[in-house]
């Protein structure tokens, strides 16, 4: 880096201070590299090193794999819901919804809810977090709309091959959507029991 | 044998000297100051948008309740103080405070305190609603961390401006090791991000056969600008996909040499602006560009600031020549 002319002299660090800070920098950089190294597929060594740094990485919110659009851009996910309101009325909706979630950053927050839930469905066996999050979404929707019962679906929106698109397939072709029931939830009792899976 | 021992002695000496130069050479704080202004503004906007749906994401009846977040963070040490702020009065008050803190960080007011608080706040929001977060929040957090470490208010800040105008002697913040360490950490972290973003793409066939960007453009949920016309020009999609991959993987090597750095940074602009405009992630695209500012020479930023400060006064001086009997005017011009 180029130094600028300055009237004041820069501070000089002692050797001891440099050694202490060097050790901290080394540990920090090791942690920063360990986080993406431990994302599957990962070696036993990578996972072991990561486990040492995990508490630090978690607390500082640096525990990320940085797999942006990797290994390749995949299908996106939406959450569709069907709700029974009091008096037998029905309500349907989905999120994210670009028409109601504005500005774009707010839309993206809703999109991340459905995207991350979609990612959880790809894990085998299904993690506890999948059910916990689905249930939480259901409870929120019921409380927001004063509903009686809600059924949640994960909608996977597949991407057309470029050749298919050139031949006329639309991006929103119904054939590109796959739906999966996440659960049916009720506020009838305070425990938010799953009615049916 | 002696040859080998000489080699290792020389290697050790060179490595230690290099490490010392890399981390402990005092640097002016102008680059850090510019990153602070931009990153603080981004943190302010990021959290301002939460205001529109604050209760739905952070309130007592939010999308993610205790059980959901506990399940997501089952093996994690993550915890958010926002769990203590759920009551209807407390949460808006904390949120308003957070916005003020981010504004202070951007403007450089009580910078040391506001930078540390900004980091705590960014992480607290992220840990409270982990499922709603994405790359933007990851970069916000790392920038907030490194701004909190260094003297981010030593340049281009209201703190510095106040010090200049209230002191009898003009206090020019000296180049500091702290500013250098902060900037180095941002630079290295950025290299790690691009390297792993690039290497992980090598696992996907679409990045090898060059169709990857088509699948990004064809994603209706991401799409903010219709780029599907590229399907009729496969070679263009191939070229863009391969360029992204090569740029990301080579960033870690080519951003350091003086000659290649401007090219690498110039390439970052269309790449991240492309993400911003085409894939509806303007905030993520911008925050990545803000992080890339860490590679801009502080002397360049300082000279631009001096030019901006002096230009109007020089114009004024040119119109009304100052008499020699008013030396104070000339002192002001030099500032």
XYZ file of C-alpha atoms in Angstrom:
532
model
C 0.000 0.000 0.000
C 1.153 3.521 -0.693
C 1.829 5.633 2.354
C 0.516 9.169 2.366
C 2.580 12.051 3.659
C 1.531 12.853 7.172
C 2.593 15.303 9.807
C 2.246 12.735 12.584
C 4.524 9.728 12.868
C 2.969 6.285 12.717
C 2.970 4.128 15.823
C 5.661 1.486 16.057
C 4.632 -1.910 17.335
C 6.877 -3.904 19.641
C 8.027 -7.366 18.644
C 5.944 -8.849 21.440
C 2.796 -7.071 20.244
C 3.450 -8.249 16.701
C 3.844 -11.852 17.855
C 0.623 -11.800 19.860
C -1.367 -10.229 17.014
C 0.238 -12.590 14.478
C -0.936 -15.584 16.505
C -4.489 -14.193 16.630
C -4.457 -13.403 12.898
C -3.214 -16.890 12.102
C -5.969 -18.495 14.173
C -8.621 -16.238 12.671
C -7.539 -16.960 9.096
C -7.408 -20.682 9.852
C -11.006 -20.421 11.072
C -12.104 -18.423 8.017
C -10.672 -21.093 5.691
C -11.900 -24.011 7.824
C -15.559 -22.962 7.391
C -15.861 -23.444 3.593
C -13.462 -26.414 3.708
C -15.863 -28.318 5.972
C -18.846 -28.136 3.625
C -19.691 -31.573 2.174
C -17.966 -33.297 0.498
C -15.283 -32.701 3.125
C -12.356 -34.689 4.453
C -12.155 -35.948 8.029
C -9.256 -33.531 8.547
C -11.276 -30.545 7.304
C -14.215 -31.441 9.528
C -11.924 -31.936 12.528
C -10.229 -28.565 12.059
C -13.611 -26.898 11.553
C -15.013 -28.441 14.746
C -12.236 -26.724 16.720
C -13.191 -23.322 15.333
C -16.949 -23.875 15.132
C -17.913 -21.999 18.322
C -15.898 -18.964 17.211
C -17.309 -19.122 13.677
C -20.863 -19.492 14.954
C -20.687 -16.605 17.381
C -19.117 -14.255 14.826
C -21.464 -15.400 12.018
C -18.524 -16.396 9.821
C -19.516 -20.052 9.488
C -20.307 -20.108 5.771
C -19.411 -22.227 2.755
C -19.674 -19.426 0.158
C -21.240 -21.817 -2.396
C -22.945 -19.095 -4.420
C -24.788 -20.763 -7.348
C -22.705 -23.880 -6.752
C -22.283 -26.633 -7.667
C -24.726 -25.210 -10.235
C -27.804 -22.992 -10.301
C -30.705 -25.212 -9.292
C -34.495 -25.076 -9.108
C -36.118 -22.580 -6.780
C -38.717 -23.201 -4.108
C -41.926 -21.570 -2.997
C -44.300 -22.332 -0.145
C -47.978 -22.636 -1.027
C -50.616 -22.743 1.673
C -54.308 -23.577 1.913
C -56.015 -22.343 5.033
C -59.386 -22.895 6.639
C -60.703 -19.775 8.321
C -63.523 -19.529 10.806
C -66.969 -20.034 9.275
C -65.626 -22.511 6.742
C -64.037 -19.864 4.536
C -60.872 -20.788 2.604
C -57.699 -18.829 1.970
C -54.888 -19.696 -0.412
C -51.549 -18.034 -0.933
C -47.869 -18.523 -1.481
C -44.575 -16.916 -0.727
C -42.401 -15.337 -1.902
C -44.771 -13.125 -3.854
C -43.119 -10.330 -5.843
C -46.452 -8.477 -6.064
C -46.807 -8.008 -2.302
C -43.275 -8.340 -0.949
C -41.582 -5.075 -1.797
C -38.921 -3.756 -2.002
C -36.873 -6.491 -3.605
C -34.813 -7.104 -0.478
C -37.960 -7.928 1.495
C -39.036 -10.282 -1.305
C -35.629 -11.932 -1.068
C -36.096 -12.487 2.690
C -39.305 -14.421 1.979
C -37.585 -16.201 -0.882
C -34.822 -17.331 1.468
C -37.412 -18.789 3.869
C -38.761 -21.051 1.130
C -35.339 -21.720 -0.460
C -33.702 -22.819 2.772
C -36.706 -24.962 3.670
C -36.432 -26.532 0.207
C -32.775 -27.286 0.876
C -33.728 -29.036 4.130
C -36.033 -31.395 2.220
C -33.037 -32.613 0.196
C -31.297 -33.902 3.328
C -31.711 -37.585 4.182
C -32.925 -38.475 6.693
C -35.075 -35.331 7.020
C -33.606 -33.170 9.790
C -35.601 -32.168 12.849
C -35.303 -28.566 11.660
C -37.476 -29.315 8.607
C -40.488 -30.239 10.705
C -39.777 -27.493 13.241
C -39.592 -24.829 10.539
C -42.668 -26.069 8.658
C -44.606 -26.082 11.914
C -43.374 -22.587 12.721
C -44.440 -21.317 9.281
C -47.854 -22.912 9.794
C -48.289 -21.336 13.220
C -47.294 -17.918 11.913
C -49.761 -18.109 9.016
C -52.579 -19.241 11.306
C -51.904 -16.421 13.753
C -51.571 -13.853 10.975
C -54.877 -14.767 9.325
C -56.713 -16.052 12.430
C -57.040 -19.404 10.685
C -58.220 -22.743 12.022
C -56.091 -25.107 10.025
C -53.392 -24.757 7.368
C -51.847 -27.092 4.856
C -48.352 -26.251 3.623
C -46.830 -27.377 0.341
C -43.287 -27.016 -0.907
C -43.377 -26.092 -4.587
C -40.221 -26.878 -6.530
C -39.901 -24.812 -9.697
C -37.655 -26.666 -12.144
C -35.624 -24.901 -14.807
C -36.130 -25.648 -18.510
C -33.218 -26.753 -20.665
C -32.170 -23.940 -23.033
C -33.090 -26.114 -26.043
C -36.592 -26.658 -24.638
C -36.932 -22.922 -24.107
C -35.865 -22.204 -27.690
C -38.499 -24.704 -28.836
C -41.170 -22.769 -26.982
C -41.360 -24.022 -23.404
C -42.195 -21.180 -21.028
C -40.380 -20.600 -17.740
C -43.711 -20.909 -15.901
C -44.846 -24.025 -17.767
C -47.029 -26.003 -15.263
C -44.975 -29.100 -16.128
C -41.990 -27.471 -14.399
C -43.681 -27.306 -10.979
C -43.529 -30.168 -8.441
C -45.506 -30.017 -5.233
C -44.901 -31.821 -1.964
C -47.018 -31.702 1.191
C -44.998 -30.409 4.128
C -47.712 -30.835 6.737
C -51.118 -29.813 7.986
C -51.196 -27.770 11.121
C -53.885 -26.576 13.476
C -54.151 -23.992 16.215
C -57.000 -25.930 17.794
C -54.756 -26.744 20.708
C -51.863 -24.661 21.919
C -49.303 -27.358 21.161
C -49.611 -26.865 17.391
C -49.930 -30.567 16.804
C -49.341 -31.915 13.355
C -52.696 -33.144 12.123
C -51.378 -35.209 9.292
C -48.079 -35.658 7.511
C 23.217 -30.524 3.095
C 24.472 -27.012 3.686
C 22.699 -25.903 0.531
C 19.441 -27.283 1.893
C 19.846 -25.647 5.288
C 20.692 -22.333 3.611
C 17.575 -22.634 1.519
C 15.342 -23.196 4.545
C 17.049 -20.383 6.473
C 16.448 -18.028 3.569
C 12.866 -19.267 3.174
C 12.134 -18.707 6.871
C 13.667 -15.246 6.802
C 11.752 -14.257 3.665
C 8.473 -15.621 5.057
C 8.874 -13.748 8.340
C 9.826 -10.522 6.558
C 6.916 -10.911 4.179
C 4.471 -11.557 7.006
C 5.798 -8.527 8.883
C 5.523 -6.263 5.844
C 2.085 -7.567 4.892
C 0.461 -7.058 8.288
C 2.496 -4.464 10.169
C 3.228 -1.767 7.596
C 1.308 1.312 8.744
C -1.334 2.346 6.205
C -3.503 5.453 5.885
C -7.126 4.938 6.926
C -8.734 6.350 3.758
C -9.603 2.978 2.224
C -11.013 1.782 5.529
C -12.936 5.045 5.811
C -14.527 4.622 2.395
C -15.440 0.989 3.141
C -16.975 2.204 6.421
C -19.140 4.832 4.691
C -20.450 2.390 2.097
C -20.783 -0.666 4.335
C -22.473 1.376 7.059
C -24.958 2.688 4.498
C -25.619 -0.859 3.299
C -26.163 -2.099 6.855
C -28.537 0.822 7.420
C -30.560 -0.020 4.301
C -30.517 -3.767 4.996
C -32.016 -3.215 8.425
C -34.288 -0.391 7.328
C -36.062 -2.900 5.079
C -36.641 -5.182 8.080
C -38.767 -2.328 9.495
C -41.470 -3.143 6.933
C -42.015 -6.599 8.460
C -40.196 -6.401 11.772
C -42.751 -8.302 13.834
C -43.126 -11.061 11.229
C -39.421 -11.868 11.334
C -38.339 -10.896 14.848
C -41.517 -10.600 16.957
C -43.095 -13.122 19.305
C -45.263 -14.583 16.513
C -42.559 -14.572 13.847
C -42.052 -16.963 10.951
C -39.341 -18.693 12.960
C -40.237 -19.446 16.551
C -37.943 -20.621 19.350
C -38.352 -24.294 18.455
C -37.519 -23.751 14.775
C -34.407 -21.666 15.426
C -33.301 -24.052 18.190
C -33.576 -26.944 15.719
C -31.659 -25.014 13.056
C -28.920 -24.084 15.550
C -28.939 -27.420 17.394
C -25.175 -28.000 17.095
C -24.263 -24.355 17.057
C -23.043 -21.802 19.580
C -25.107 -19.100 17.893
C -27.476 -17.077 20.037
C -29.202 -13.767 19.519
C -29.955 -11.109 22.147
C -33.016 -10.257 20.033
C -34.798 -13.153 21.757
C -34.963 -10.827 24.747
C -36.542 -8.052 22.673
C -39.776 -9.687 21.557
C -42.274 -7.512 23.473
C -44.024 -5.096 21.140
C -42.458 -1.981 22.669
C -38.921 -3.274 23.125
C -38.364 -4.626 19.627
C -39.136 -1.351 17.751
C -36.993 0.569 20.252
C -34.042 -1.779 19.750
C -34.560 -1.666 16.008
C -34.592 2.135 15.961
C -31.407 2.132 18.028
C -29.830 -0.265 15.535
C -30.681 2.051 12.637
C -29.141 4.997 14.487
C -26.000 2.945 15.172
C -25.643 2.008 11.478
C -26.150 5.651 10.468
C -23.464 6.688 12.971
C -21.110 4.072 11.554
C -21.608 5.303 8.010
C -21.167 8.950 8.965
C -18.269 8.215 11.285
C -19.831 9.408 14.530
C -18.353 7.852 17.689
C -16.920 5.407 15.203
C -15.193 2.955 17.547
C -18.364 2.452 19.595
C -20.717 2.450 16.615
C -18.552 -0.042 14.688
C -18.453 -2.527 17.589
C -22.201 -2.135 18.163
C -22.845 -2.540 14.422
C -21.084 -5.885 14.423
C -23.032 -7.081 17.477
C -26.307 -5.934 15.901
C -25.696 -7.441 12.445
C -24.841 -10.795 14.034
C -27.814 -10.586 16.419
C -30.298 -10.099 13.582
C -28.671 -12.907 11.577
C -28.807 -15.397 14.450
C -32.435 -14.555 15.258
C -33.815 -15.365 11.783
C -31.172 -17.616 10.188
C -33.488 -18.985 7.497
C -34.130 -15.501 6.081
C -30.451 -14.650 5.649
C -28.272 -14.859 2.555
C -24.934 -13.676 1.166
C -25.692 -10.030 1.860
C -25.820 -10.674 5.597
C -22.638 -12.748 5.500
C -20.704 -9.905 3.879
C -22.316 -7.284 6.133
C -21.153 -9.272 9.165
C -17.559 -9.689 8.051
C -17.267 -6.023 7.048
C -18.725 -4.963 10.403
C -16.238 -7.208 12.208
C -13.202 -5.817 10.402
C -14.411 -2.227 10.697
C -14.735 -2.760 14.458
C -11.150 -4.017 14.666
C -9.448 -1.090 12.933
C -9.475 2.705 13.264
C -12.356 3.098 10.810
C -13.049 6.661 11.949
C -9.547 8.013 11.337
C -10.447 9.238 7.855
C -13.528 10.408 5.967
C -15.561 10.593 9.157
C -17.384 13.233 11.143
C -15.195 12.233 14.086
C -12.138 13.224 12.072
C -13.819 16.354 10.742
C -14.695 17.484 14.292
C -11.144 16.809 15.470
C -9.780 18.920 12.608
C -12.044 21.862 13.299
C -11.890 21.884 17.082
C -8.135 21.476 17.420
C -5.687 24.352 17.196
C -3.213 22.081 15.424
C -4.662 20.248 12.481
C -4.671 16.574 13.487
C -3.724 14.444 10.511
C -4.340 10.836 11.518
C -1.038 9.037 10.958
C -0.885 5.837 8.939
C -1.552 3.001 11.342
C -0.951 -0.707 11.601
C -4.553 -1.116 12.756
C -5.907 0.327 9.508
C -3.620 -1.975 7.544
C -4.708 -5.074 9.509
C -8.398 -4.302 8.969
C -7.975 -3.820 5.248
C -5.770 -6.919 4.935
C -8.413 -9.000 6.703
C -11.131 -7.809 4.325
C -8.867 -8.502 1.339
C -7.959 -12.012 2.489
C -11.526 -12.874 3.443
C -12.678 -11.759 0.016
C -10.053 -14.001 -1.594
C -11.315 -16.960 0.460
C -14.911 -16.220 -0.585
C -14.136 -16.031 -4.306
C -11.810 -19.035 -4.206
C -14.382 -21.311 -2.603
C -17.213 -19.862 -4.675
C -15.183 -20.763 -7.761
C -13.844 -24.138 -6.625
C -17.286 -25.343 -5.518
C -18.621 -24.543 -8.995
C -16.172 -27.068 -10.424
C -18.352 -29.802 -8.887
C -21.212 -28.867 -11.203
C -21.392 -30.010 -14.838
C -23.200 -26.811 -15.859
C -20.109 -24.697 -15.133
C -17.998 -27.076 -17.258
C -20.399 -27.261 -20.204
C -20.953 -23.510 -19.962
C -24.736 -23.562 -19.480
C -24.688 -22.470 -15.806
C -25.643 -18.857 -16.379
C -28.635 -19.914 -18.449
C -30.013 -21.688 -15.373
C -29.456 -18.544 -13.327
C -31.223 -16.399 -15.953
C -34.059 -18.937 -16.349
C -34.926 -18.866 -12.665
C -38.163 -16.886 -12.498
C -37.951 -16.414 -8.745
C -34.565 -14.705 -9.023
C -35.143 -12.970 -12.331
C -35.391 -9.178 -12.297
C -34.260 -8.578 -15.871
C -35.282 -10.946 -18.638
C -32.075 -12.409 -20.069
C -33.707 -15.488 -21.590
C -32.877 -14.179 -25.083
C -29.400 -15.599 -24.399
C -30.872 -19.089 -24.972
C -30.630 -18.263 -28.691
C -26.902 -17.532 -28.316
C -25.378 -20.525 -26.499
C -21.836 -19.356 -27.175
C -22.594 -16.154 -25.255
C -23.875 -18.102 -22.242
C -20.792 -20.336 -22.461
C -18.480 -17.330 -22.579
C -20.149 -15.633 -19.604
C -20.227 -18.854 -17.534
C -16.561 -19.624 -18.179
C -15.546 -16.018 -17.520
C -17.277 -16.011 -14.127
C -15.588 -19.285 -13.180
C -12.103 -18.253 -14.299
C -12.442 -14.832 -12.685
C -13.541 -16.265 -9.323
C -10.821 -18.898 -9.161
C -8.025 -16.613 -10.362
C -9.057 -13.674 -8.151
C -6.936 -14.931 -5.229
C -3.787 -14.817 -7.397
C -4.390 -11.915 -9.772
C -5.758 -9.321 -7.358
C -2.375 -8.896 -5.627
C 0.045 -7.930 -8.476
C 0.015 -4.200 -9.234
C -0.528 -4.717 -12.960
C -3.410 -7.190 -12.804
C -5.273 -5.696 -9.827
C -7.084 -2.960 -11.812
C -8.240 -5.533 -14.375
C -9.497 -7.939 -11.710
C -11.341 -5.153 -9.875
C -12.764 -3.785 -13.133
C -14.144 -7.262 -13.904
C -15.868 -7.310 -10.509
C -18.103 -4.423 -11.575
C -19.963 -6.069 -14.509
C -20.082 -9.390 -12.653
C -21.650 -8.023 -9.501
C -23.788 -5.467 -11.306
C -25.028 -8.356 -13.452
C -26.112 -10.186 -10.296
C -27.696 -6.969 -9.071
C -29.631 -6.156 -12.231
C -30.469 -9.584 -13.666
C -30.935 -11.732 -10.572
C -32.721 -9.246 -8.350
C -29.972 -9.066 -5.750
C -28.875 -5.455 -5.981
C -27.931 -5.374 -2.309
C -25.738 -8.465 -2.561
C -24.085 -7.234 -5.756
C -23.383 -3.860 -4.179
C -22.046 -5.236 -0.900
C -19.577 -7.421 -2.804
C -18.385 -4.342 -4.692
C -18.071 -2.488 -1.377
C -15.846 -5.284 -0.070
C -13.738 -4.983 -3.233
C -13.073 -1.318 -2.369
C -10.607 -2.743 0.194
C -8.203 -3.234 -2.718
C -8.270 0.418 -3.761
C -5.104 2.317 -2.870
C -5.714 4.756 0.024
C -3.588 7.349 -1.771
C -6.052 7.315 -4.677
C -9.021 7.789 -2.343
C -7.210 10.542 -0.436
C -6.322 12.380 -3.644
C -9.947 12.161 -4.836
C -11.151 13.574 -1.515
C -8.589 16.398 -1.653
C -9.645 17.163 -5.223
C -13.315 17.276 -4.228
C -12.535 19.538 -1.283
C -10.273 21.934 -3.145
C -12.082 22.217 -6.501
C -14.929 24.607 -5.544
C -12.547 26.837 -3.615
C -10.085 26.966 -6.476
C -12.886 27.996 -8.814
C -13.944 30.674 -6.373
C -10.346 31.853 -6.101
C -9.972 31.997 -9.842
C -12.962 34.324 -10.135
C -11.983 36.611 -7.249
C -8.189 36.710 -6.877
C -7.298 36.801 -3.195
C -5.041 39.685 -2.154
C -1.715 38.789 -0.578
C -2.847 40.508 2.593
C -5.255 37.651 3.338
C -3.089 34.626 4.033
C -5.892 32.790 5.864
C -7.691 32.276 2.541
C -4.680 30.490 1.131
C -4.415 28.281 4.208
C -8.022 27.255 3.675
C -7.364 26.405 0.037
C -4.547 24.079 0.968
C -6.918 22.144 3.208
